[in-house]
mmCIF file of C-alpha atoms in Angstrom:
data_model
loop_
_atom_site.group_PDB
_atom_site.id
_atom_site.type_symbol
_atom_site.label_atom_id
_atom_site.label_comp_id
_atom_site.label_asym_id
_atom_site.label_seq_id
_atom_site.Cartn_x
_atom_site.Cartn_y
_atom_site.Cartn_z
ATOM 1 C CA UNK M 50 129.662 130.536 66.740
ATOM 2 C CA UNK M 51 133.099 130.547 65.195
ATOM 3 C CA UNK M 52 133.776 128.641 61.984
ATOM 4 C CA UNK M 53 137.263 128.071 60.616
ATOM 5 C CA UNK M 54 137.988 127.052 57.035
ATOM 6 C CA UNK M 55 141.409 125.697 56.093
ATOM 7 C CA UNK M 56 143.015 125.147 52.691
ATOM 8 C CA UNK M 57 144.461 123.136 51.132
ATOM 9 C CA UNK M 58 143.562 119.779 52.647
ATOM 10 C CA UNK M 59 146.745 118.218 51.270
ATOM 11 C CA UNK M 60 149.994 119.807 50.184
ATOM 12 C CA UNK M 61 153.115 118.259 48.706
ATOM 13 C CA UNK M 62 156.317 120.234 48.322
ATOM 14 C CA UNK M 63 159.886 119.464 47.438
ATOM 15 C CA UNK M 64 162.408 119.649 50.230
ATOM 16 C CA UNK M 65 163.732 123.182 50.488
ATOM 17 C CA UNK M 66 160.650 124.784 48.989
ATOM 18 C CA UNK M 67 158.136 126.871 50.930
ATOM 19 C CA UNK M 68 154.702 125.772 52.079
ATOM 20 C CA UNK M 69 151.735 128.027 52.717
ATOM 21 C CA UNK M 70 148.514 127.058 54.467
ATOM 22 C CA UNK M 71 145.592 129.450 54.645
ATOM 23 C CA UNK M 72 142.674 129.775 57.049
ATOM 24 C CA UNK M 73 139.654 132.003 57.304
ATOM 25 C CA UNK M 74 137.469 132.588 60.323
ATOM 26 C CA UNK M 75 133.962 133.899 60.697
ATOM 27 C CA UNK M 76 133.763 135.558 64.116
ATOM 28 C CA UNK M 77 135.300 139.017 64.063
ATOM 29 C CA UNK M 78 135.560 138.875 67.870
ATOM 30 C CA UNK M 79 138.178 136.106 67.725
ATOM 31 C CA UNK M 80 141.554 137.428 68.785
ATOM 32 C CA UNK M 81 143.857 134.428 69.150
ATOM 33 C CA UNK M 82 145.044 132.224 66.308
ATOM 34 C CA UNK M 83 147.352 129.289 67.060
ATOM 35 C CA UNK M 84 148.784 126.745 64.666
ATOM 36 C CA UNK M 85 149.335 123.136 65.689
ATOM 37 C CA UNK M 86 151.384 120.356 64.156
ATOM 38 C CA UNK M 87 150.163 116.821 64.697
ATOM 39 C CA UNK M 88 152.104 113.689 63.866
ATOM 40 C CA UNK M 89 150.272 110.396 63.477
ATOM 41 C CA UNK M 90 148.867 109.140 66.761
ATOM 42 C CA UNK M 91 150.267 112.007 68.780
ATOM 43 C CA UNK M 92 148.969 115.124 70.450
ATOM 44 C CA UNK M 93 148.817 118.448 68.595
ATOM 45 C CA UNK M 94 151.897 120.545 69.272
ATOM 46 C CA UNK M 95 151.701 124.327 69.247
ATOM 47 C CA UNK M 96 154.196 125.654 66.715
ATOM 48 C CA UNK M 97 153.283 129.319 66.563
ATOM 49 C CA UNK M 98 150.448 131.630 67.506
ATOM 50 C CA UNK M 99 149.403 135.180 66.830
ATOM 51 C CA UNK M 100 147.158 137.600 68.591
ATOM 52 C CA UNK M 101 144.969 140.135 66.867
ATOM 53 C CA UNK M 102 147.070 143.110 67.876
ATOM 54 C CA UNK M 103 149.862 142.118 65.468
ATOM 55 C CA UNK M 104 149.891 141.359 61.774
ATOM 56 C CA UNK M 105 152.859 139.032 61.521
ATOM 57 C CA UNK M 106 155.008 136.829 63.705
ATOM 58 C CA UNK M 107 158.073 134.823 62.822
ATOM 59 C CA UNK M 108 159.976 132.041 64.522
ATOM 60 C CA UNK M 109 162.932 130.755 62.511
ATOM 61 C CA UNK M 110 161.486 128.960 59.457
ATOM 62 C CA UNK M 111 157.883 129.464 60.509
ATOM 63 C CA UNK M 112 155.826 132.623 60.146
ATOM 64 C CA UNK M 113 152.177 133.495 60.540
ATOM 65 C CA UNK M 114 150.366 136.471 59.044
ATOM 66 C CA UNK M 115 146.992 137.819 60.083
ATOM 67 C CA UNK M 116 144.594 140.038 58.146
ATOM 68 C CA UNK M 117 141.858 141.056 60.568
ATOM 69 C CA UNK M 118 139.893 142.968 57.972
ATOM 70 C CA UNK M 119 139.636 139.999 55.670
ATOM 71 C CA UNK M 120 139.479 137.566 58.610
ATOM 72 C CA UNK M 121 142.164 135.274 57.345
ATOM 73 C CA UNK M 122 145.524 134.086 58.584
ATOM 74 C CA UNK M 123 148.247 132.008 57.011
ATOM 75 C CA UNK M 124 151.119 129.756 58.019
ATOM 76 C CA UNK M 125 154.351 129.994 56.056
ATOM 77 C CA UNK M 126 157.080 127.367 56.338
ATOM 78 C CA UNK M 127 160.297 128.117 54.496
ATOM 79 C CA UNK M 128 163.134 125.742 53.592
ATOM 80 C CA UNK M 129 160.932 122.747 54.273
ATOM 81 C CA UNK M 130 162.482 119.550 55.564
ATOM 82 C CA UNK M 131 161.157 115.960 55.572
ATOM 83 C CA UNK M 132 160.520 116.213 59.309
ATOM 84 C CA UNK M 133 158.023 118.982 58.616
ATOM 85 C CA UNK M 134 155.734 116.324 57.145
ATOM 86 C CA UNK M 135 152.645 116.156 59.383
ATOM 87 C CA UNK M 136 149.099 117.412 59.648
ATOM 88 C CA UNK M 137 148.793 121.103 60.462
ATOM 89 C CA UNK M 138 145.726 122.630 62.086
ATOM 90 C CA UNK M 139 144.822 126.272 62.400
ATOM 91 C CA UNK M 140 142.482 127.398 65.141
ATOM 92 C CA UNK M 141 140.722 130.507 66.332
ATOM 93 C CA UNK M 142 139.157 131.638 69.566
ATOM 94 C CA UNK M 143 138.278 134.623 71.675
ATOM 95 C CA UNK M 144 141.020 134.691 74.238
ATOM 96 C CA UNK M 145 139.872 136.402 77.376
ATOM 97 C CA UNK M 146 139.869 134.371 80.554
ATOM 98 C CA UNK M 147 141.114 131.183 78.979
ATOM 99 C CA UNK M 148 137.753 129.521 79.268
ATOM 100 C CA UNK M 149 136.908 129.534 75.599
ATOM 101 C CA UNK M 150 137.769 126.494 73.512
ATOM 102 C CA UNK M 151 139.666 126.473 70.255
ATOM 103 C CA UNK M 152 137.772 126.000 67.006
ATOM 104 C CA UNK M 153 139.920 124.055 64.581
ATOM 105 C CA UNK M 154 140.170 123.999 60.839
ATOM 106 C CA UNK M 155 139.945 120.632 59.116
ATOM 107 C CA UNK M 156 143.687 120.283 58.806
ATOM 108 C CA UNK M 157 146.292 120.195 56.049
ATOM 109 C CA UNK M 158 148.381 117.109 55.415
ATOM 110 C CA UNK M 159 151.824 118.367 54.420
ATOM 111 C CA UNK M 160 154.229 116.022 52.675
ATOM 112 C CA UNK M 161 157.787 117.163 52.131
ATOM 113 C CA UNK M 162 159.450 115.099 49.436
ATOM 114 C CA UNK M 163 163.174 114.575 49.791
ATOM 115 C CA UNK Q 28 156.109 124.345 79.188
ATOM 116 C CA UNK Q 29 153.053 123.161 81.060
ATOM 117 C CA UNK Q 30 152.337 119.437 81.029
ATOM 118 C CA UNK Q 31 149.010 117.677 80.628
ATOM 119 C CA UNK Q 32 148.788 113.928 81.013
ATOM 120 C CA UNK Q 33 146.102 111.467 80.046
ATOM 121 C CA UNK Q 34 145.452 107.943 81.174
ATOM 122 C CA UNK Q 35 145.147 105.423 79.693
ATOM 123 C CA UNK Q 36 146.948 106.053 76.406
ATOM 124 C CA UNK Q 37 144.926 103.340 74.745
ATOM 125 C CA UNK Q 38 142.072 101.040 75.725
ATOM 126 C CA UNK Q 39 140.166 98.237 74.078
ATOM 127 C CA UNK Q 40 136.793 97.336 75.487
ATOM 128 C CA UNK Q 41 133.740 95.296 74.655
ATOM 129 C CA UNK Q 42 130.563 96.898 73.408
ATOM 130 C CA UNK Q 43 128.284 97.897 76.261
ATOM 131 C CA UNK Q 44 131.004 98.514 78.829
ATOM 132 C CA UNK Q 45 132.101 101.855 80.264
ATOM 133 C CA UNK Q 46 135.518 103.416 79.985
ATOM 134 C CA UNK Q 47 136.992 106.196 82.111
ATOM 135 C CA UNK Q 48 139.684 108.529 80.775
ATOM 136 C CA UNK Q 49 141.637 110.822 83.071
ATOM 137 C CA UNK Q 50 143.152 114.173 82.184
ATOM 138 C CA UNK Q 51 145.579 115.823 84.582
ATOM 139 C CA UNK Q 52 147.411 119.109 84.573
ATOM 140 C CA UNK Q 53 150.713 118.222 86.193
ATOM 141 C CA UNK Q 54 152.308 121.540 87.030
ATOM 142 C CA UNK Q 55 149.495 124.055 86.915
ATOM 143 C CA UNK Q 56 145.917 124.415 87.992
ATOM 144 C CA UNK Q 57 143.128 124.346 85.442
ATOM 145 C CA UNK Q 58 139.641 125.483 86.348
ATOM 146 C CA UNK Q 59 138.642 124.644 82.795
ATOM 147 C CA UNK Q 60 139.568 121.702 80.629
ATOM 148 C CA UNK Q 61 138.328 120.798 77.180
ATOM 149 C CA UNK Q 62 137.563 117.387 75.740
ATOM 150 C CA UNK Q 63 137.979 116.796 72.021
ATOM 151 C CA UNK Q 64 137.348 113.770 69.835
ATOM 152 C CA UNK Q 65 139.266 113.060 66.665
ATOM 153 C CA UNK Q 66 138.224 110.436 64.143
ATOM 154 C CA UNK Q 67 140.823 109.104 61.678
ATOM 155 C CA UNK Q 68 142.011 111.708 59.191
ATOM 156 C CA UNK Q 69 139.699 114.310 60.650
ATOM 157 C CA UNK Q 70 140.055 117.407 62.756
ATOM 158 C CA UNK Q 71 139.602 117.817 66.487
ATOM 159 C CA UNK Q 72 135.981 118.324 67.392
ATOM 160 C CA UNK Q 73 135.085 119.843 70.735
ATOM 161 C CA UNK Q 74 132.858 117.590 72.803
ATOM 162 C CA UNK Q 75 132.530 119.483 76.045
ATOM 163 C CA UNK Q 76 134.001 122.026 78.387
ATOM 164 C CA UNK Q 77 134.802 120.705 81.836
ATOM 165 C CA UNK Q 78 134.452 123.210 84.667
ATOM 166 C CA UNK Q 79 135.813 122.712 88.154
ATOM 167 C CA UNK Q 80 133.010 123.043 90.675
ATOM 168 C CA UNK Q 81 130.170 123.119 88.159
ATOM 169 C CA UNK Q 82 128.531 121.078 85.435
ATOM 170 C CA UNK Q 83 130.224 120.504 82.137
ATOM 171 C CA UNK Q 84 129.024 122.298 79.045
ATOM 172 C CA UNK Q 85 128.354 119.981 76.115
ATOM 173 C CA UNK Q 86 128.468 120.806 72.431
ATOM 174 C CA UNK Q 87 125.407 120.296 70.302
ATOM 175 C CA UNK Q 88 124.966 116.668 69.365
ATOM 176 C CA UNK Q 89 127.064 115.294 72.232
ATOM 177 C CA UNK Q 90 125.013 113.203 74.644
ATOM 178 C CA UNK Q 91 125.741 114.302 78.202
ATOM 179 C CA UNK Q 92 124.348 111.060 79.637
ATOM 180 C CA UNK Q 93 126.664 109.012 77.483
ATOM 181 C CA UNK Q 94 129.814 111.068 77.955
ATOM 182 C CA UNK Q 95 130.002 111.807 81.662
ATOM 183 C CA UNK Q 96 132.444 114.492 82.705
ATOM 184 C CA UNK Q 97 133.619 115.152 86.228
ATOM 185 C CA UNK Q 98 136.068 117.922 87.077
ATOM 186 C CA UNK Q 99 137.075 116.527 90.438
ATOM 187 C CA UNK Q 100 139.790 119.021 91.308
ATOM 188 C CA UNK Q 101 141.823 121.871 89.862
ATOM 189 C CA UNK Q 102 144.152 119.355 88.234
ATOM 190 C CA UNK Q 103 141.879 116.476 87.213
ATOM 191 C CA UNK Q 104 139.002 116.002 84.802
ATOM 192 C CA UNK Q 105 137.578 112.612 83.846
ATOM 193 C CA UNK Q 106 135.560 111.562 80.817
ATOM 194 C CA UNK Q 107 133.544 108.365 81.124
ATOM 195 C CA UNK Q 108 132.176 106.820 77.964
ATOM 196 C CA UNK Q 109 129.179 104.822 79.124
ATOM 197 C CA UNK Q 110 127.748 101.848 77.271
ATOM 198 C CA UNK Q 111 130.391 102.189 74.611
ATOM 199 C CA UNK Q 112 129.655 101.113 71.034
ATOM 200 C CA UNK Q 113 131.969 100.613 68.057
ATOM 201 C CA UNK Q 114 131.050 104.031 66.695
ATOM 202 C CA UNK Q 115 132.558 105.565 69.843
ATOM 203 C CA UNK Q 116 135.964 104.290 68.784
ATOM 204 C CA UNK Q 117 138.091 107.372 68.369
ATOM 205 C CA UNK Q 118 141.049 109.375 69.652
ATOM 206 C CA UNK Q 119 140.018 111.380 72.710
ATOM 207 C CA UNK Q 120 142.202 114.349 73.643
ATOM 208 C CA UNK Q 121 141.915 116.768 76.513
ATOM 209 C CA UNK Q 122 143.414 120.214 76.763
ATOM 210 C CA UNK Q 123 143.848 122.771 79.484
ATOM 211 C CA UNK Q 124 144.727 126.457 79.301
ATOM 212 C CA UNK Q 125 147.494 127.581 81.607
ATOM 213 C CA UNK Q 126 145.598 130.651 82.679
ATOM 214 C CA UNK Q 127 148.167 131.752 85.169
ATOM 215 C CA UNK Q 128 150.820 132.206 82.534
ATOM 216 C CA UNK Q 129 150.074 132.557 78.868
ATOM 217 C CA UNK Q 130 146.562 131.213 78.293
ATOM 218 C CA UNK Q 131 148.106 128.817 75.819
ATOM 219 C CA UNK Q 132 146.220 125.537 75.621
ATOM 220 C CA UNK Q 133 148.235 122.434 76.301
ATOM 221 C CA UNK Q 134 147.048 119.106 75.001
ATOM 222 C CA UNK Q 135 147.225 115.741 76.656
ATOM 223 C CA UNK Q 136 148.782 112.868 74.682
ATOM 224 C CA UNK Q 137 145.379 111.460 73.818
ATOM 225 C CA UNK Q 138 143.590 108.183 74.478
ATOM 226 C CA UNK Q 139 142.822 105.798 71.652
ATOM 227 C CA UNK Q 140 139.580 103.988 72.388
ATOM 228 C CA UNK Q 141 138.652 100.891 70.442
ATOM 229 C CA UNK Q 142 135.266 99.345 71.107
ATOM 230 C CA UNK Q 143 134.840 95.813 69.841
#
């Protein structure tokens, strides 16, 4: 089955700097890679996702890149703000009929220092 | 976006009792729902896949007789933790893919279970 590795486990950045979180996956059949942000005690919130037919996707300060050959994908947050502080999870799955679950990385605790 | 609700949001129970958690898709139908468990400072671990009209599929190491899943309708799945013990204390979250639209998975708000 799929296995997702995520690094780093913790990340501290100064406000305004960029943050990068990296994930690798094992199953070359996986074709959908979402990123979730989770605040303490709350549900994971989808912040961006990418499908295997594209290499990069951007939404304002957030971008995701995908390297299918190397089987890794990364989350980039630019101009970080204190409210970006949270735990971020990457995930991977084979998206076909919607009946396949997400496999999550172990998470990255991002702290943005004002 | 699509909305998934869970009830209750938190529950405290005595060891040995059973607890039922409901997961509902409010504005879309979900033939499949997923149940995850999240221990403090850890990731979401898939427990089982709930299928409307058929038996749930459990992940390795998850006891099907302890964690009973019933997908009663296209908008409701329930997880019952039977004979709960303190080690079952965790954050239980369901999710459902909105297959009719984007296949994006939407998470419920979670249920924090504390077993005394």
